[in-house]
CSV table of C-alpha atoms in Angstrom, one decimal:
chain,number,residue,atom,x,y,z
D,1372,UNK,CA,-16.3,-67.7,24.2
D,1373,UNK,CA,-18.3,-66.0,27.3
D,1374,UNK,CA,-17.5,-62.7,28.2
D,1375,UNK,CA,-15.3,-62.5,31.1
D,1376,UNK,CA,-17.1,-61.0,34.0
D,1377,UNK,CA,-15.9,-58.6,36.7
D,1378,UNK,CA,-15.5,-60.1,40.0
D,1379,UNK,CA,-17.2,-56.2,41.7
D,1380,UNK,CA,-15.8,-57.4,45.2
D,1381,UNK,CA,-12.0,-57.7,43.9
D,1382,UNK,CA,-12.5,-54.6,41.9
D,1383,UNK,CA,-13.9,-52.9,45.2
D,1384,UNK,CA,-10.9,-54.0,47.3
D,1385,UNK,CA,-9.0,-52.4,44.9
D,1386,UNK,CA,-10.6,-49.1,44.6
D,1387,UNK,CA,-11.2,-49.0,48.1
D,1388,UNK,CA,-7.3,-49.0,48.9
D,1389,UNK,CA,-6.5,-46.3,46.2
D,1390,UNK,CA,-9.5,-44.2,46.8
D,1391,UNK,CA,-8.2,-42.4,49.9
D,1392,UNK,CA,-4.8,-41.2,47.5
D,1393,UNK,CA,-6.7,-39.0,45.1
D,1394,UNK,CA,-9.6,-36.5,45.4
D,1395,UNK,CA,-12.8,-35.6,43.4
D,1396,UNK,CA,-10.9,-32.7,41.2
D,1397,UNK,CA,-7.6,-35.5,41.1
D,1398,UNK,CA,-10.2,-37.7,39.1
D,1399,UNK,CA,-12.0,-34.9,37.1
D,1400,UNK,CA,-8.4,-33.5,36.1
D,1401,UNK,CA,-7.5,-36.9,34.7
D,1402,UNK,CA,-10.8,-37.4,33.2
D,1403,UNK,CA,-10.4,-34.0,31.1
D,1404,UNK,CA,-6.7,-34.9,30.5
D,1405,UNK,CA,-7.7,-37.6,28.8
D,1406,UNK,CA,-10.3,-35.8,27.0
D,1407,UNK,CA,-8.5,-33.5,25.7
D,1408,UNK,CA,-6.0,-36.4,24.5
D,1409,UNK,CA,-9.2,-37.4,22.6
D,1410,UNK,CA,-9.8,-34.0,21.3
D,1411,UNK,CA,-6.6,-32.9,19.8
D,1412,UNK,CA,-6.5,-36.6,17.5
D,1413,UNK,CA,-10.2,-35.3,16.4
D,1414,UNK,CA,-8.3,-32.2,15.0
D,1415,UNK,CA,-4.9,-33.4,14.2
D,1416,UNK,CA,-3.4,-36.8,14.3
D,1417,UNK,CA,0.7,-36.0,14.9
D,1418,UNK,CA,3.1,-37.3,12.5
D,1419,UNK,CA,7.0,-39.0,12.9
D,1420,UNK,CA,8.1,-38.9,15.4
D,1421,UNK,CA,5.6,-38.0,17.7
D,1422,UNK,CA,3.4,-41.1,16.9
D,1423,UNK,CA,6.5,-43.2,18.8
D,1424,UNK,CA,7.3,-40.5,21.4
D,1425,UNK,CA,3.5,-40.2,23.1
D,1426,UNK,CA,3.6,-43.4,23.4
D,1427,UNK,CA,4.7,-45.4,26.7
D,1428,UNK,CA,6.2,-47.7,25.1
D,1429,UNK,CA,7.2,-46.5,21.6
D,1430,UNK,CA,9.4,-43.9,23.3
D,1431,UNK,CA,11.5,-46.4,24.7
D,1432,UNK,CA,12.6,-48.1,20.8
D,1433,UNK,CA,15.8,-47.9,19.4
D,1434,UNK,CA,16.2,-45.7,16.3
D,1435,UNK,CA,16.8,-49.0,14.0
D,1436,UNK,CA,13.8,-50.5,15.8
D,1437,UNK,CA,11.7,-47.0,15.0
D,1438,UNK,CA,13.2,-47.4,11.1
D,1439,UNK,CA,12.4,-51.3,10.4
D,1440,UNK,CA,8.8,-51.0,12.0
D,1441,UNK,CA,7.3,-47.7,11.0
D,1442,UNK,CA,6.5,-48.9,7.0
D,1443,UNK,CA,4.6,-51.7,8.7
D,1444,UNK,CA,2.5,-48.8,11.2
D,1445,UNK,CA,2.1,-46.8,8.5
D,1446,UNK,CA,0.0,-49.4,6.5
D,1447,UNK,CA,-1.7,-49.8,10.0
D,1448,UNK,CA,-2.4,-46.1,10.4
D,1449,UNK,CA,-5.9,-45.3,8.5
D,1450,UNK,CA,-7.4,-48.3,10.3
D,1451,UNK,CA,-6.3,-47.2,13.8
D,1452,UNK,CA,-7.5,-43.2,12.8
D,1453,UNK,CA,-11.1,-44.8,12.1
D,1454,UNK,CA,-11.2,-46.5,15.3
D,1455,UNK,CA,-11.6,-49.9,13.1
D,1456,UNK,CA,-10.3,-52.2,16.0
D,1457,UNK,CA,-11.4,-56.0,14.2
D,1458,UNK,CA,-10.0,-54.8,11.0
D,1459,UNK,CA,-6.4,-52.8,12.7
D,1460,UNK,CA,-6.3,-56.1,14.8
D,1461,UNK,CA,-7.0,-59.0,12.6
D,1462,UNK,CA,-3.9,-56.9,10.1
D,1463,UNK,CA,-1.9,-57.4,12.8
D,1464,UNK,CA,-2.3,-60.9,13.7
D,1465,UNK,CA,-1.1,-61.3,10.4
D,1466,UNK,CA,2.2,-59.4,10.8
D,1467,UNK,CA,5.3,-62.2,11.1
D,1468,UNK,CA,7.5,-62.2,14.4
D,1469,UNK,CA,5.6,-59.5,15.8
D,1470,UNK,CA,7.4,-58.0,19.1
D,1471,UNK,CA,5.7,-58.1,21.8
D,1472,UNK,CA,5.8,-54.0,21.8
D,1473,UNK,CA,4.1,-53.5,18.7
D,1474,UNK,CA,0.5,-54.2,19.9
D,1475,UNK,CA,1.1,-52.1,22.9
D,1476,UNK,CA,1.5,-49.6,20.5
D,1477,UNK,CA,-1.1,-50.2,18.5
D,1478,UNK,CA,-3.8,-50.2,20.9
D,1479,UNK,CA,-2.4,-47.2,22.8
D,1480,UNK,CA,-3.9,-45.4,19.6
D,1481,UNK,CA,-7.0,-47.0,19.3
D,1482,UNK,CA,-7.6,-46.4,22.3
D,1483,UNK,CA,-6.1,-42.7,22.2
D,1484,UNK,CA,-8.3,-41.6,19.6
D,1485,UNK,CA,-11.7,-43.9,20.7
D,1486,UNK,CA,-11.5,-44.4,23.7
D,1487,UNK,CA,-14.2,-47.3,23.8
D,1488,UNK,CA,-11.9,-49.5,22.6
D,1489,UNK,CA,-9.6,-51.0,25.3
D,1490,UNK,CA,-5.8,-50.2,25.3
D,1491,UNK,CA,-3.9,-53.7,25.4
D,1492,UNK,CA,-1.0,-52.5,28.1
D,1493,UNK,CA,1.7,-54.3,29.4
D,1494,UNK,CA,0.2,-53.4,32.3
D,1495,UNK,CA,-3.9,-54.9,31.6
D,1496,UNK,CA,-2.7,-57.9,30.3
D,1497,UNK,CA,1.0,-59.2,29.9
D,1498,UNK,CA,0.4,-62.7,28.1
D,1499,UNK,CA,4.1,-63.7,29.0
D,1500,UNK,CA,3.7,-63.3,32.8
D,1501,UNK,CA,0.2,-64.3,32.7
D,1502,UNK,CA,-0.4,-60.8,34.7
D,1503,UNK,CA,-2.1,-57.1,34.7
D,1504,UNK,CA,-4.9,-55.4,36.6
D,1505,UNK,CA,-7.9,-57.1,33.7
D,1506,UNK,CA,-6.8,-60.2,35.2
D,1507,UNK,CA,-6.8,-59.8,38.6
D,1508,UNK,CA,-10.4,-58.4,38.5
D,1509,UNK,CA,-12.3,-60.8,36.5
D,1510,UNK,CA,-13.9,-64.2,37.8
D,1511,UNK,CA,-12.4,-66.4,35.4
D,1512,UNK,CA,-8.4,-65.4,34.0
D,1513,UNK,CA,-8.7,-68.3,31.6
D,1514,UNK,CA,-11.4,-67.1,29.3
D,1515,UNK,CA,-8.7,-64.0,28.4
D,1516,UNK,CA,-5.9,-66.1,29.2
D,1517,UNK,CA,-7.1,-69.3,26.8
D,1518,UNK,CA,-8.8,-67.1,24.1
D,1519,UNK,CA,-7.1,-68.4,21.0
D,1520,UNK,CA,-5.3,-65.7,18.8
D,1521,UNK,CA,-4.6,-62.1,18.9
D,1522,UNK,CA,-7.8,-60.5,17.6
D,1523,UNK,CA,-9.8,-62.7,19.7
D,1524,UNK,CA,-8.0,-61.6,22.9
D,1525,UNK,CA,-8.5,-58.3,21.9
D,1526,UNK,CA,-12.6,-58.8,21.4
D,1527,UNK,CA,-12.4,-60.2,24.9
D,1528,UNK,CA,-10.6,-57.9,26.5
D,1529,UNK,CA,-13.0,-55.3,25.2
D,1530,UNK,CA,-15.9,-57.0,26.3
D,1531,UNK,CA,-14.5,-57.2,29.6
D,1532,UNK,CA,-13.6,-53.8,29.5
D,1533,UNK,CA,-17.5,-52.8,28.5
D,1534,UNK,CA,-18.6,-55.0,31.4
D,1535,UNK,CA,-16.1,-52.9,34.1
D,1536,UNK,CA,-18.3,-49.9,33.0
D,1537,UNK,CA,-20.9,-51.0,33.7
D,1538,UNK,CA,-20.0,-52.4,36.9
D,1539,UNK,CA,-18.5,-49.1,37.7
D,1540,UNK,CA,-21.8,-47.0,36.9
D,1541,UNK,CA,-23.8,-49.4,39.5
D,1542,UNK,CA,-21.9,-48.8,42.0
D,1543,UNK,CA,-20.8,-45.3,41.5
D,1544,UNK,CA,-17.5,-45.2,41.4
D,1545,UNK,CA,-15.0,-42.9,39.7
D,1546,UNK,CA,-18.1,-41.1,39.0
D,1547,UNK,CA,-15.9,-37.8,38.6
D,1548,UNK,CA,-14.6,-39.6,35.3
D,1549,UNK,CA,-16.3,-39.3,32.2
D,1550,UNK,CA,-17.6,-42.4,31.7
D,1551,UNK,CA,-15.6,-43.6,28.6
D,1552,UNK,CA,-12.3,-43.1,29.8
D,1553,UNK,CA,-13.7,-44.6,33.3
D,1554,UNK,CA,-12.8,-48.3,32.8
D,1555,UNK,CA,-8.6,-47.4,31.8
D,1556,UNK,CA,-8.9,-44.7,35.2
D,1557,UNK,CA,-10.1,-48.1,37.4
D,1558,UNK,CA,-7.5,-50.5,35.5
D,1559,UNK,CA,-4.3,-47.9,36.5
D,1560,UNK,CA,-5.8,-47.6,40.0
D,1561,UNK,CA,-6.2,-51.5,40.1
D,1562,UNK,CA,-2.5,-51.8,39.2
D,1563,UNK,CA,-0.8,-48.9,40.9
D,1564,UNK,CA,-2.3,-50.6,44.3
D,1565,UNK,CA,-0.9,-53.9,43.0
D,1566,UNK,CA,2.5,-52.6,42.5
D,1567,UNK,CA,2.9,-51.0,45.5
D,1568,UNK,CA,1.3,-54.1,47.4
D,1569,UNK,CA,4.0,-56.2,45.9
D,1570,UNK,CA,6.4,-53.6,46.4
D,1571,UNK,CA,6.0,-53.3,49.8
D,1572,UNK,CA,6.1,-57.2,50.0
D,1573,UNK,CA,9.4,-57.7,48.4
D,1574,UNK,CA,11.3,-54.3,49.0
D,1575,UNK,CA,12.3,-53.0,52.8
D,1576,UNK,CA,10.3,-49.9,53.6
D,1577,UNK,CA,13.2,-47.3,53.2
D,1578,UNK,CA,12.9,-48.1,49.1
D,1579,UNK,CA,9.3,-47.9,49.0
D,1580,UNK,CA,9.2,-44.7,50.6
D,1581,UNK,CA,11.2,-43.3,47.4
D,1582,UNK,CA,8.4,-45.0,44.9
D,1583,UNK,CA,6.2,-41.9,43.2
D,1584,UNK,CA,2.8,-41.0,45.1
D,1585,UNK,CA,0.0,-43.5,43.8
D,1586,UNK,CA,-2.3,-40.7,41.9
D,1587,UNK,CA,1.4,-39.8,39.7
D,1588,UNK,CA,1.7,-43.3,39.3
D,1589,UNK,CA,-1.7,-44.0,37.6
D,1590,UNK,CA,-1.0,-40.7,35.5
D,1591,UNK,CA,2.0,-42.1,34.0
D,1592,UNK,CA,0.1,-45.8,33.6
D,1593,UNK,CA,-2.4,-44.0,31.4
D,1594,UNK,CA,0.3,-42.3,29.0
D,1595,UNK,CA,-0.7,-38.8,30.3
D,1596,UNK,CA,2.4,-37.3,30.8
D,1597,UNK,CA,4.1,-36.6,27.8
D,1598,UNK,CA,0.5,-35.0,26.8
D,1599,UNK,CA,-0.2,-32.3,28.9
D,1600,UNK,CA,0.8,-28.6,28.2
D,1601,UNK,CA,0.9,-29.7,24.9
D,1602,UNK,CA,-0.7,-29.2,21.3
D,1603,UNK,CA,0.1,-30.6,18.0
D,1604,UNK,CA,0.8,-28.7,15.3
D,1605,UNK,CA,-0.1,-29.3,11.5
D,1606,UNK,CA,2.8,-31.8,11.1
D,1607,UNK,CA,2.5,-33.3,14.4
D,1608,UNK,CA,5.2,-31.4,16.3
D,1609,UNK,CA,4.1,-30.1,19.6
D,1610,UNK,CA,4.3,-26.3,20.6
């Protein structure tokens, strides 16, 4: 299938609203947060149970859910260290009654450690609801949305992904973000501005009001908070 191209006008409506919330050292600060993220799984990949609490969504599992699906990550684990996304993906696909969580998690690593390969979010792209910020910026939702199987998702997504780069280097925006983690920094902002657009839609303006300022929003999209201040140590506990 094609790659899915960026619609550049919907992605400058959306940059354009969230733009005015954050400065040039608010984008540089994420950009080396994110970095270091990088940096400290080039030294140390953390053990149980830090591999399900810096995660978004792995800190939210039950214990008995953590217990009857870590044997399964393990065997996943060497593949998702050496940024092998086809091979860590296609194992996957073949894993039976797969929750819906599982390649969230997954891909939060990947994409942790390498960060050219795309994170697959609840928030990019929710198959279920048919929604998230890739599909609202490219031209044509269905070539994601109709791409036949897990590990060819994923390939799209990255593609699409790769091809919000570029767009983003043309035009020169985010250009305070190091330009691999640029792409994940323009999908939060895409999103954040989404939520609060449907927010203020659906919710009087008294509960909106109480809704976290956009630039801690997009932090907390890109899994940052539970990493900063913090180091691993040689068994994957933090300092």
């Amino acid at each position: 299938m094609a790659t899915p191209v960026i619609d550049a006008e919907a992605l400058r409506q959306f940059l354009d609203k969230a733009t005015p919330y954050f400065s040039s050292d608010y984008l540089s600060a994420v950009s080396e947060a994110m970095a270091r993220r990088t940096r400290a799984l080039q030294v140390d990949w953390p053990g149980w149970p830090a591999l399900w609490d810096r995660t978004p969504v792995g800190r939210k599992l039950r214990a008995e859910t953590r217990q009857r699906w870590q044997p399964e990550l393990n065997r996943l684990l060497p593949g998702i260290r050496a940024g092998d996304g086809d091979r860590v993906m296609a194992d996957l696909a073949r894993v039976p009654e797969r929750p819906p969580w599982l390649t969230d998690w997954v891909t939060y690593w990947l994409h942790a450690g390498h960060p050219e390969l795309v994170w697959w979010a609840r928030w990019i792209y929710r198959p279920d609801n048919r929604t998230g910020a890739l599909l609202l910026i490219v031209d044509d939702p269905t070539r994601i949305l109709n791409a036949g199987g897990l590990a060819a998702t994923y390939r799209l997504m990255g593609d699409a992904t790769r091809y919000l780069g570029s767009v983003l280097a043309l035009t020169h925006r985010l250009d305070d973000v190091e330009e691999s983690y640029r792409p994940a920094v323009a999908l939060a902002s895409v999103y954040a501005v989404y939520m609060f657009t449907m927010a203020a839609w659906k919710m009087t303006e008294e509960f909106t009001k109480v809704l976290p300022p956009l630039p801690v929003v997009i932090r907390t999209l890109l899994g940052l908070t539970r990493w900063e201040g913090k180091h691993f140590g040689a068994k994957g506990q933090t300092d």
